[in-house]
Short mmCIF file of C-alpha atoms in Angstrom, two decimals:
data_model
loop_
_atom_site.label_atom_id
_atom_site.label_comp_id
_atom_site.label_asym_id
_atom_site.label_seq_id
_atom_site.Cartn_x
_atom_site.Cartn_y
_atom_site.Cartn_z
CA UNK L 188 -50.44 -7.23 -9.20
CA UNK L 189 -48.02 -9.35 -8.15
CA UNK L 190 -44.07 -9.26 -7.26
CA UNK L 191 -41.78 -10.69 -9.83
CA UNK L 192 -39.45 -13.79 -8.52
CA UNK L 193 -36.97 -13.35 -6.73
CA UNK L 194 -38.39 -9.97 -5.16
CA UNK L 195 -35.25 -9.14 -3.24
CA UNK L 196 -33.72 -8.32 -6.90
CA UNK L 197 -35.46 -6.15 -8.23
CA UNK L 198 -36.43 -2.42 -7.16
CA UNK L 199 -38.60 -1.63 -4.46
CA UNK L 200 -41.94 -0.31 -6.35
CA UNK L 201 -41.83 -3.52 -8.76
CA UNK L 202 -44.53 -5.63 -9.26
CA UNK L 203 -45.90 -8.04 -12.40
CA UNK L 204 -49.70 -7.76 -13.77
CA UNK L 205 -50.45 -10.17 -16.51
CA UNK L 206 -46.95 -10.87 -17.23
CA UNK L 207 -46.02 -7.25 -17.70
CA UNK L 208 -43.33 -5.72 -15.63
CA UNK L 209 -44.23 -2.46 -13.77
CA UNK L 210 -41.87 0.02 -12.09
CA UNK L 211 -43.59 2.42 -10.15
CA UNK L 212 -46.99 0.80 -11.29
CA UNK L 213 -45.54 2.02 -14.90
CA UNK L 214 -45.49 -0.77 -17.48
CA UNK L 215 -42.61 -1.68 -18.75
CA UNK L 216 -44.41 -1.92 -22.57
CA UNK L 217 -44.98 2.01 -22.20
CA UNK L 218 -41.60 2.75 -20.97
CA UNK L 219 -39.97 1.17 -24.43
CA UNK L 220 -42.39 2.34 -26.42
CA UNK L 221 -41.99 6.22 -25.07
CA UNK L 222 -37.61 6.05 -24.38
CA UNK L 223 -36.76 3.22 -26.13
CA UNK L 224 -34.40 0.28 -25.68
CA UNK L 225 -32.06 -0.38 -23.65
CA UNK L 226 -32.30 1.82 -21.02
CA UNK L 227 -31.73 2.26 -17.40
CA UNK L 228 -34.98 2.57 -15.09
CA UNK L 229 -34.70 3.71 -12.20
CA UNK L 230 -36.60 3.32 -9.24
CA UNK L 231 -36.18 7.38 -7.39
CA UNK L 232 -38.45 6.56 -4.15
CA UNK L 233 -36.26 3.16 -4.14
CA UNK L 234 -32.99 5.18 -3.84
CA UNK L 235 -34.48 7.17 -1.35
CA UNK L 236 -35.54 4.64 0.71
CA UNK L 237 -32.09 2.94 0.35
CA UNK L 238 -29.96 6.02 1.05
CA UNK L 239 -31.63 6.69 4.26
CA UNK L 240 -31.76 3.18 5.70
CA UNK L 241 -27.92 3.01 5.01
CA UNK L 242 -27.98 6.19 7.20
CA UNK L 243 -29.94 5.29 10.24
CA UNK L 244 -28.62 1.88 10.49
CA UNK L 245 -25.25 3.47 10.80
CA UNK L 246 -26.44 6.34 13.05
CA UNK L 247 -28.41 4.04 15.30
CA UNK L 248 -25.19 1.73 15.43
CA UNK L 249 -22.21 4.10 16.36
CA UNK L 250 -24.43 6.47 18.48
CA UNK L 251 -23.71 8.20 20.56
CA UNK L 252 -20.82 8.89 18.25
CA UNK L 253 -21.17 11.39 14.93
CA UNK L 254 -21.78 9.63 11.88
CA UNK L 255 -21.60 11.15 8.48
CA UNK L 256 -22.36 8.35 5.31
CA UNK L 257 -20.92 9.25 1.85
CA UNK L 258 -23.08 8.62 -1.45
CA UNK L 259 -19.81 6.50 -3.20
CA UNK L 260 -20.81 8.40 -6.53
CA UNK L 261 -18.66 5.96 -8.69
CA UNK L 262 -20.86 3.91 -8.75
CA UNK L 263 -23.48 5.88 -10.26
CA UNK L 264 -23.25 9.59 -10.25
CA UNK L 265 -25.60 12.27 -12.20
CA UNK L 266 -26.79 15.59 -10.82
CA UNK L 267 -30.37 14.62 -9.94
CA UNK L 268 -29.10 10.94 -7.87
CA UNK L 269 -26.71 13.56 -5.96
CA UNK L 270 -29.41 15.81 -5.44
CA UNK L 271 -31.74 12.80 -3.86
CA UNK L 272 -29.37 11.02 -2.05
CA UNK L 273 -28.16 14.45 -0.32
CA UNK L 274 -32.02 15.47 0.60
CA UNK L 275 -31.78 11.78 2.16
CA UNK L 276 -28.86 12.92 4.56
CA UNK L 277 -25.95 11.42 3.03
CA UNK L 278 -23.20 13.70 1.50
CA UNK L 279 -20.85 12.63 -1.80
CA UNK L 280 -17.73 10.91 -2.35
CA UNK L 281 -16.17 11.65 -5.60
CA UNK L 282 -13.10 10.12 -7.61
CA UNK L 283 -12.09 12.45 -9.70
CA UNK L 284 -12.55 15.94 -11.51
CA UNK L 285 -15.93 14.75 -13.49
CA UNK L 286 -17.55 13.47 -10.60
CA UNK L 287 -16.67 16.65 -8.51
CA UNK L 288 -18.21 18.93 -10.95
CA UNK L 289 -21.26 16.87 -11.48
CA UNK L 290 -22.00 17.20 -7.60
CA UNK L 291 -21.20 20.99 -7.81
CA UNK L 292 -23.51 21.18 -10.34
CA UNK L 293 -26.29 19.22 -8.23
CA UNK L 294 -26.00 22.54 -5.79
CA UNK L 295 -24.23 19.87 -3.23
CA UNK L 296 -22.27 22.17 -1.23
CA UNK L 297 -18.57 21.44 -1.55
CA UNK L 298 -18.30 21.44 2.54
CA UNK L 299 -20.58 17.81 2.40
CA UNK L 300 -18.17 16.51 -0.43
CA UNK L 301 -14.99 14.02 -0.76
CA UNK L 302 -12.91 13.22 -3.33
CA UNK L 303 -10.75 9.87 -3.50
CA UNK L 304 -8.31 9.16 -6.43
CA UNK L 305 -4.83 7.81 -6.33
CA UNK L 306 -3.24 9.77 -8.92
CA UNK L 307 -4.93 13.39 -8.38
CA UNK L 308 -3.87 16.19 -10.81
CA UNK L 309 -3.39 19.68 -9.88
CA UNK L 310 -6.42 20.81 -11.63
CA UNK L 311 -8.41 18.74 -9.52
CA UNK L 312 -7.17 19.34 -6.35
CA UNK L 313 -7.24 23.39 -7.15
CA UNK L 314 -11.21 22.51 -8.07
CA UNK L 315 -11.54 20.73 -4.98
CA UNK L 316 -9.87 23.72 -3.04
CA UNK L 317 -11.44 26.47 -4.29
CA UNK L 318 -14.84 24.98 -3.54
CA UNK L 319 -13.83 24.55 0.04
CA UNK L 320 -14.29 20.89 -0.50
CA UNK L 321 -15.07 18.96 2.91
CA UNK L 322 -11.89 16.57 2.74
CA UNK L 323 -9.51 15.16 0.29
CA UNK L 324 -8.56 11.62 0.75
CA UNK L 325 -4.52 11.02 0.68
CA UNK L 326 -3.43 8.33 -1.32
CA UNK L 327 0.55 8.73 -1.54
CA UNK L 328 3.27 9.98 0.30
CA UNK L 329 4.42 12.57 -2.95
CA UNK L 330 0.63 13.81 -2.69
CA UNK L 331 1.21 15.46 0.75
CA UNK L 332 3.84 17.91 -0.37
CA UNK L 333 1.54 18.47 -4.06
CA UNK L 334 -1.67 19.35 -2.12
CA UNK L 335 0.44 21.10 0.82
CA UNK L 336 1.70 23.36 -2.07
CA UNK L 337 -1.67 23.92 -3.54
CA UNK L 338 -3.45 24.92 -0.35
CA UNK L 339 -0.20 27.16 0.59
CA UNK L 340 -0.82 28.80 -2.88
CA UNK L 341 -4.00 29.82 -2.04
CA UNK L 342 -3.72 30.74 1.72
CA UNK L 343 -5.93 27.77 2.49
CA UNK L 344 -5.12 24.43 5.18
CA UNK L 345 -6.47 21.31 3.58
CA UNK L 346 -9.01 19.10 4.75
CA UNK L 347 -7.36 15.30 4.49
CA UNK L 348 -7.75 11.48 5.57
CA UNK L 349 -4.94 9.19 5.06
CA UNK L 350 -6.25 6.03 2.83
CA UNK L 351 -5.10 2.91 4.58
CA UNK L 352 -3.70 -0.55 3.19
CA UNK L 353 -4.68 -2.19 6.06
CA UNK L 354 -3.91 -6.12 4.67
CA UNK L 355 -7.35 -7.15 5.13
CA UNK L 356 -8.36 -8.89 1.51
CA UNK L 357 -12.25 -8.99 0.84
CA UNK L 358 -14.51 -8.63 -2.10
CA UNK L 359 -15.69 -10.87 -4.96
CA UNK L 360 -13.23 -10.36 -7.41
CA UNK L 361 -9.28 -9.31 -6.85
CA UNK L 362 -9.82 -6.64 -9.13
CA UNK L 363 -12.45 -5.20 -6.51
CA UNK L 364 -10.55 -5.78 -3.70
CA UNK L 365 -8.49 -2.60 -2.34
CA UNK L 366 -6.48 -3.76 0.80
CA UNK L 367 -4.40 -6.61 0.20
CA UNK L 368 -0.62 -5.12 -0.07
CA UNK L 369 0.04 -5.36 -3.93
CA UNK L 370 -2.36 -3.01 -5.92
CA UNK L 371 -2.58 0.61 -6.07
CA UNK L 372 -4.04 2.34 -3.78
CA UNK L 373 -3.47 3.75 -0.42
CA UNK L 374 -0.63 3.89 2.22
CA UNK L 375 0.52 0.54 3.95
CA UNK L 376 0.21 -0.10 7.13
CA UNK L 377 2.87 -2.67 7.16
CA UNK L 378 5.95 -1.17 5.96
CA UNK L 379 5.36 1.76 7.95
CA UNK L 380 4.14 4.49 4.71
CA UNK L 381 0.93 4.93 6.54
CA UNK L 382 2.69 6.27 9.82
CA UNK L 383 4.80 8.07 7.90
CA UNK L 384 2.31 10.01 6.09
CA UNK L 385 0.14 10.58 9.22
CA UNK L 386 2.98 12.51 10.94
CA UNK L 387 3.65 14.36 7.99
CA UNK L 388 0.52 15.78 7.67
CA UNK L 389 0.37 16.39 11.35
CA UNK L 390 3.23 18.35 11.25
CA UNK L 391 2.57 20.10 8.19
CA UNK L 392 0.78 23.79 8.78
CA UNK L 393 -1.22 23.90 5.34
CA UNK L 394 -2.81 20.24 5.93
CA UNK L 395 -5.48 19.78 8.45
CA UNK L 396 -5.58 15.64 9.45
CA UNK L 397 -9.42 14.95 9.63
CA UNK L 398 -8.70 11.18 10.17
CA UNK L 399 -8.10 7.96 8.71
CA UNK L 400 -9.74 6.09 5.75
CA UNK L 401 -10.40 2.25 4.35
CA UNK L 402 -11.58 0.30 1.85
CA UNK L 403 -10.99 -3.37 2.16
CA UNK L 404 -12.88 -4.04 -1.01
CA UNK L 405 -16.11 -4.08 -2.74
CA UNK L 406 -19.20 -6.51 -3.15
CA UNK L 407 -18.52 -8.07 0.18
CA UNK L 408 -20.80 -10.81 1.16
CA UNK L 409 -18.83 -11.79 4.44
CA UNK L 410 -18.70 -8.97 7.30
CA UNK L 411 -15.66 -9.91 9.01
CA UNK L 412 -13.37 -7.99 6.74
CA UNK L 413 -15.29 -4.78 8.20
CA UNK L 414 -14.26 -5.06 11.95
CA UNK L 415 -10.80 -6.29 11.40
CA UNK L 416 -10.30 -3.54 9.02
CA UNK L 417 -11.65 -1.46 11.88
CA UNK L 418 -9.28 -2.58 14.51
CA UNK L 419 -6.01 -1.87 12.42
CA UNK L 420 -7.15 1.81 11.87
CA UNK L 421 -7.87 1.96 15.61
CA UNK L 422 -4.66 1.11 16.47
CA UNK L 423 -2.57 2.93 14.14
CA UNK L 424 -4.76 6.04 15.74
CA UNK L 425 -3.45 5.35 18.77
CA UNK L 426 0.32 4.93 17.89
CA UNK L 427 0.02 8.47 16.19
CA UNK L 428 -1.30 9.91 19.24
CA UNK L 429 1.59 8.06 21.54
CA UNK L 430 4.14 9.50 18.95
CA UNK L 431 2.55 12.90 18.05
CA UNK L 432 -0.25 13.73 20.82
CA UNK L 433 -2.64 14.19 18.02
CA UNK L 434 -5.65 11.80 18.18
CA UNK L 435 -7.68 11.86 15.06
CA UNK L 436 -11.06 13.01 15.29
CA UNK L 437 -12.77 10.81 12.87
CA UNK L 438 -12.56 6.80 11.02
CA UNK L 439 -13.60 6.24 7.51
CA UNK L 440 -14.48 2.59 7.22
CA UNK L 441 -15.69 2.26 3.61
CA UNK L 442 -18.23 0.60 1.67
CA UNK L 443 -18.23 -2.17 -0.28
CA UNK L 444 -21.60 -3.72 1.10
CA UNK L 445 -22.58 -6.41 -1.26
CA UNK L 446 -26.38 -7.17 -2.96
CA UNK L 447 -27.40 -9.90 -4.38
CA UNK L 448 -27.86 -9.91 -8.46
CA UNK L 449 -28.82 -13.69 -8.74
CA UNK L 450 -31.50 -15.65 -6.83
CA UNK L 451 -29.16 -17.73 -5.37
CA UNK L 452 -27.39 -14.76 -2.98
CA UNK L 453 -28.69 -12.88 -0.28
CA UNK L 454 -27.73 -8.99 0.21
CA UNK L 455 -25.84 -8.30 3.64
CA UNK L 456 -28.09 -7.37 6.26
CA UNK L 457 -26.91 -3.67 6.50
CA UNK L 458 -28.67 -3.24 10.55
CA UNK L 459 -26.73 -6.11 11.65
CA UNK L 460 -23.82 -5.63 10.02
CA UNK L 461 -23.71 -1.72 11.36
CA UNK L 462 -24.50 -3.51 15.05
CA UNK L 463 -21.92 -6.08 15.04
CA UNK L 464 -19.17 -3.64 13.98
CA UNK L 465 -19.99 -0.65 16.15
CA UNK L 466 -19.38 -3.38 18.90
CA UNK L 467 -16.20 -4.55 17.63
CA UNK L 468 -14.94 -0.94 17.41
CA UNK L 469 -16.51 0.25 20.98
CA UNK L 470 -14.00 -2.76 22.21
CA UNK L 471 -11.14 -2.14 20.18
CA UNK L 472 -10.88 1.46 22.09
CA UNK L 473 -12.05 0.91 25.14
CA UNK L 474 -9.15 -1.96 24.71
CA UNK L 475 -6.60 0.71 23.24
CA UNK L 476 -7.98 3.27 26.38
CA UNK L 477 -8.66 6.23 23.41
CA UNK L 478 -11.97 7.63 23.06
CA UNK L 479 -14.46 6.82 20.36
CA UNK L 480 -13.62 8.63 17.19
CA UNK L 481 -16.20 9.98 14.33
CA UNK L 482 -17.16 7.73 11.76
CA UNK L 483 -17.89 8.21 8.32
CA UNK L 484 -18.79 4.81 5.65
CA UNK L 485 -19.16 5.50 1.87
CA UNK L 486 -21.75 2.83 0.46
CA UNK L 487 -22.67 3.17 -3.31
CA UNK L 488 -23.34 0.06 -5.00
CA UNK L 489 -25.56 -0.76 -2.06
CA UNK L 490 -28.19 1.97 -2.44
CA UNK L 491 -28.23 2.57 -6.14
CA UNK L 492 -27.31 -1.42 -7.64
CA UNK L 493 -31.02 -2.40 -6.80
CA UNK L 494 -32.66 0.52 -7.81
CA UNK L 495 -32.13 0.42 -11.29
CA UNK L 496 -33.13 -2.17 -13.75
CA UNK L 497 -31.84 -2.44 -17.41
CA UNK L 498 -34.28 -3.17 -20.27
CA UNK L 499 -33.89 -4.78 -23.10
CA UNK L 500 -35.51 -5.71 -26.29
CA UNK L 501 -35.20 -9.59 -27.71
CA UNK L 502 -33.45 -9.77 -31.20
CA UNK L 503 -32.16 -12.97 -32.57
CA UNK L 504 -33.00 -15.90 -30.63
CA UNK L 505 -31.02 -19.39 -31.76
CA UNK L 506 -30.65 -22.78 -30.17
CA UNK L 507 -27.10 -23.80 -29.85
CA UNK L 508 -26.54 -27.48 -29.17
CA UNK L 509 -23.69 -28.28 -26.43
CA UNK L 510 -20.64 -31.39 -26.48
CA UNK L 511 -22.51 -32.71 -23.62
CA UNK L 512 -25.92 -33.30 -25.88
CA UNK L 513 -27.67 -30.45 -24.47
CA UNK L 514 -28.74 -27.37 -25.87
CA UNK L 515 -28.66 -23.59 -24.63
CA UNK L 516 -31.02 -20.74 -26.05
CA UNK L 517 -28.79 -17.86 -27.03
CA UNK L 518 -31.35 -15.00 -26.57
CA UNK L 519 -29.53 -11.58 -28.15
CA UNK L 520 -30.06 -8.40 -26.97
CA UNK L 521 -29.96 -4.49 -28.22
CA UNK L 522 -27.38 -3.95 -25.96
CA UNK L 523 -24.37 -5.85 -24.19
CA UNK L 524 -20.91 -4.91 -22.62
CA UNK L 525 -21.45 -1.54 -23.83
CA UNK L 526 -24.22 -1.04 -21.00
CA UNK L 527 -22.64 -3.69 -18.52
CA UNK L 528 -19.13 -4.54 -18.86
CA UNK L 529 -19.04 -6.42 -15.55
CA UNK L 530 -19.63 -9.51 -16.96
CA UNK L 531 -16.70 -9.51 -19.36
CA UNK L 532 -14.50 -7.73 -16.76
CA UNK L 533 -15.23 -9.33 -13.30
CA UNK L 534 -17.34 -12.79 -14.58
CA UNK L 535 -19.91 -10.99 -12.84
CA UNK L 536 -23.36 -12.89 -12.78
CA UNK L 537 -26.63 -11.66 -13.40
CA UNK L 538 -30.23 -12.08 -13.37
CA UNK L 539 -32.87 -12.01 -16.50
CA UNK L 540 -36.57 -12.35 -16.62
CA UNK L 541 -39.15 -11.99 -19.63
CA UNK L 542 -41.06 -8.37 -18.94
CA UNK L 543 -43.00 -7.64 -21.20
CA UNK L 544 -45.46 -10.43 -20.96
CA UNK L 545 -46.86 -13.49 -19.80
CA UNK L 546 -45.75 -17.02 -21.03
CA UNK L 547 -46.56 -20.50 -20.52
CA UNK L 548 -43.86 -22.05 -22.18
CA UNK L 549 -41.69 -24.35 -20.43
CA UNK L 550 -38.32 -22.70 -19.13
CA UNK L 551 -35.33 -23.54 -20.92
CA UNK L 552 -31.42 -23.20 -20.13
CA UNK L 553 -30.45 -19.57 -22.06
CA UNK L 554 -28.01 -17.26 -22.46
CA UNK L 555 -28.18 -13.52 -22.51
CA UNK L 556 -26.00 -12.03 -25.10
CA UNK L 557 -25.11 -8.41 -26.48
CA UNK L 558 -25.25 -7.31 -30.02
CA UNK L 559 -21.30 -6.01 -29.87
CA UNK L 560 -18.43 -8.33 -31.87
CA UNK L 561 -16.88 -10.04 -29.21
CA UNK L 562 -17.58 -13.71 -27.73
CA UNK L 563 -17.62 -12.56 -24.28
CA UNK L 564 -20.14 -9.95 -25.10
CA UNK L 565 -22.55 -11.77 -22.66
CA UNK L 566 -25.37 -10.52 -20.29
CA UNK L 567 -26.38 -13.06 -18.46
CA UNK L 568 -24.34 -16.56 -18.49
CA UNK L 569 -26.98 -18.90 -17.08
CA UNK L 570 -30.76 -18.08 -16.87
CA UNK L 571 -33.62 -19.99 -17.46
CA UNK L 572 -36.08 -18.55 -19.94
CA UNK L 573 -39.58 -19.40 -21.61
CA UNK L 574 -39.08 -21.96 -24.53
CA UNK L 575 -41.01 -19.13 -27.03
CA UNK L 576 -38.75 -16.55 -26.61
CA UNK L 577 -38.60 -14.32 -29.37
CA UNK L 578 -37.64 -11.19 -31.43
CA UNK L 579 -39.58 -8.18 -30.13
CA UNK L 580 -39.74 -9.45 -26.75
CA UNK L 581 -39.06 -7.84 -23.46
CA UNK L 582 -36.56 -8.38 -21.30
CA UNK L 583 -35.77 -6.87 -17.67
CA UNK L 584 -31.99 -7.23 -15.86
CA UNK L 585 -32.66 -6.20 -12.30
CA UNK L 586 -29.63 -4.84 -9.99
CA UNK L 587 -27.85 -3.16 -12.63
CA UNK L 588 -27.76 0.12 -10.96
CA UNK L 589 -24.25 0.31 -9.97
CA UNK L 590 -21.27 0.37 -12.85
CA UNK L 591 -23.67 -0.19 -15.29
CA UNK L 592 -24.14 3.53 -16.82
CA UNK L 593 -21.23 4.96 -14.97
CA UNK L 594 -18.72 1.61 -16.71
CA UNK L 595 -20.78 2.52 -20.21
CA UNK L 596 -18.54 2.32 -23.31
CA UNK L 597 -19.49 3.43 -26.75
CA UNK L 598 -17.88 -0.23 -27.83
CA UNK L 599 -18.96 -0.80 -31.53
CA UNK L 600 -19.79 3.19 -31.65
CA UNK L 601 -22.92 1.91 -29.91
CA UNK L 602 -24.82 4.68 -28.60
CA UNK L 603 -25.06 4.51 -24.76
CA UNK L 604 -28.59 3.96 -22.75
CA UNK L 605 -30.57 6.66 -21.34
CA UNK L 606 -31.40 6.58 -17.49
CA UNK L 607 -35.23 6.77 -16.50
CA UNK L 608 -36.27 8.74 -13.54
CA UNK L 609 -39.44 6.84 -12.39
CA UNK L 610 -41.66 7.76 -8.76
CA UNK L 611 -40.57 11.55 -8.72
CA UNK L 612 -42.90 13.21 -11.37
CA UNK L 613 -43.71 11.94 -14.62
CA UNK L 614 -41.60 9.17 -16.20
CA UNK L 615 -38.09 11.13 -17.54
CA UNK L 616 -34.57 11.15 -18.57
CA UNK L 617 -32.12 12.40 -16.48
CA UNK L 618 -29.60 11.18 -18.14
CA UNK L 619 -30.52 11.52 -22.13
CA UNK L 620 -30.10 8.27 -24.77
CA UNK L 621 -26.91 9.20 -26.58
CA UNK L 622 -27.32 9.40 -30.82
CA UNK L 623 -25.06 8.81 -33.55
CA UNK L 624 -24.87 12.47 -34.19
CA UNK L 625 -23.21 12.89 -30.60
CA UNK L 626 -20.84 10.35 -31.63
CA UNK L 627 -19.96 11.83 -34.62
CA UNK L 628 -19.69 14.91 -32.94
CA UNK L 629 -16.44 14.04 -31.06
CA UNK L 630 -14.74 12.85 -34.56
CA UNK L 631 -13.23 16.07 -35.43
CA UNK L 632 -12.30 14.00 -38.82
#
């Protein structure tokens, strides 16, 4: 066998054997033929691997200092992933009532579990509660007094971290970048709401402060963002403790670690970037004179985006000829934004290959498109694909892991994809292909 190109794509039990695409020495050929197309496979021993490198490169870092790293389970979240990436060491961050009762369900005890969301409802803060959940992020000054009131209703004090604008703008899209001042979340550091809020809580008897939280963005190629994200939080901590004597025990930096989806980009090199910034923040408090606090990051995308690859099957295939003379393969596939919306949503770029067997044929500029009635309904925007190309073929999207089940629509009243368990027992679904008669199920008529 051989590795596909680009290696650093695809999963980490991937290889090629006369053309064929094998995950977990399973061929990709069998995998359609037994579950079907499209569908999510994903790579379990991968996932593993990933989880607990993100955890030793930030417990070798920031020692001798505790370290706790959050699964981010937005980005892919089903009871069996929670289950894995817990027996790995991390714990899980949730963002809302779903994702909370998913982990429950996984047996993850609610102690090892955080939940993030900027408009919380009572129902889900109660849920949170009354599983003794390990902290509840604050995003709001009105949500102090709401979960103050629902922890005083129950005779309980409230775990809670104060979510931070902290100005520093990173990611690869505005719409996945979380700290600049004008978007939704969190309290600003700035205008003074963040301060605010801290005190607050400090002073209120049914809310315990745990800390303070960021999250400067997501799919960040560039580390800087990290530390200087680091050394606003470290020096609102100290202000608190000058104003209220209270110096919070722990910092939640984040996630947002980027991967790479196209053979072009490089993933960040999550050792050195865990090295650089422990520095930074060793020097921002021994500058400030206040001890080291806890930390805590929440990676997601990271350790589940290259575990999982998306497969396809090859419809219609046409040539389209271009103003400039040229022509581009339009290669359709039985799927599309349904299964991966961050093309249309984020011009997100992606990565295609030809799995399911060998070819010859000269490579040709393509496109990757869904099935679903819109023009933007595209897969992969630029890819370079084998001349013969054709209906019934195989084809393999690698990195598609993260937001690609959990962003799923049922655009078109498309059916959406299973997810493949592969490397931990047989070959299985953990999360089952949905049918027509489960659509029509929800259409009371």
């Amino acid at each position: 066998m051989t590795h596909p190109t680009s290696p650093h794509l695809w999963p980490e039990n991937t290889d090629v054997h006369d053309g064929v695409l094998h995950v977990n020495e399973i061929p990709v050929t069998e995998l359609a033929a037994t579950f079907g197309t499209p569908a999510y496979l994903l790579d379990v021993p991968g996932l593993r691997s990933r989880a607990a490198r993100y955890r030793r490169a930030f417990e070798e870092a920031f020692a001798p200092a505790q370290v706790s790293v959050y699964y981010a389970g937005k980005a892919f979240l089903s009871r069996a992933v929670a289950r894995w990436v817990r027996e790995e060491g991390l714990r899980i961050d949730t963002a809302s009532a779903g994702e909370l009762a998913t982990a429950l369900a996984a047996g993850i005890d609610g102690a090892e579990i955080g939940l993030h969301g900027n408009n919380k409802s009572v129902e889900e803060i109660d849920l949170a509660l009354e599983n003794g959940i390990g902290r509840l992020v604050i995003d709001s000054l009105p949500e102090i007094d709401l979960v103050a009131a629902r922890a005083a209703a129950r005779g309980q004090r409230a775990p809670v971290m104060v979510r931070v604008t902290t100005g520093v703008h990173a990611g690869g899209h505005d719409f996945i970048a979380t700290a600049h001042e004008d978007q939704k979340f969190g309290l600003s550091l700035a205008s003074g709401a963040a301060l605010e809020a801290l005190e607050q809580i400090v002073a209120n008897e049914h809310l315990e402060l745990l800390g303070l939280h960021s999250h400067i963005g997501s799919q960040i190629l560039d580390p800087d963002g990290f530390a200087a994200a680091a050394a606003a939080l470290l020096g609102l901590r100290a202000t608190l403790a000058e104003r209220t004597g209270h110096l919070a025990a722990e910092l939640d930096l984040g996630g947002g670690y980027g991967i790479a989806y196209t053979p072009q980009e490089q993933a960040v090199d999550i050792e050195a970037l865990a090295a650089s910034l422990a520095q930074a923040c060793r020097r921002e408090c021994e500058r400030l004179g206040t001890a080291q606090p806890d930390y805590s990051f929440e990676p997601g995308r990271a350790i589940v985006g290259p575990s999982m690859v998306t497969l396809y099957r090859v419809g219609t295939v046409k040539p389209v000829e271009l103003d400039d003379g040229r022509s581009r393969l339009y290669v359709s596939v039985d799927g599309g934004m349904s299964d991966n919306i961050r093309p249309a949503l984020y011009g997100a770029d992606y990565h295609a290959e030809l799995a399911g067997r060998a070819s010859t044929a000269d490579l040709v500029p393509a496109r990757v498109v869904g099935k679903h009635c819109e023009s933007g309904d595209i897969v992969v925007r630029d890819v370079s694909l084998p001349r013969d190309v054709a209906a019934g073929d195989l084809l393999a999207v690698p990195a598609t892991g993260a937001y690609g089940r959990s962003m799923a629509s049922q655009y078109n009243l498309v059916p959406r994809p299973p997810v493949v368990a592969l490397g931990d027992g047989a070959p299985r679904e953990i999360m089952r292909r949905e049918t027509v008669a489960d659509l029509l199920a929800l259409d009371l008529g």
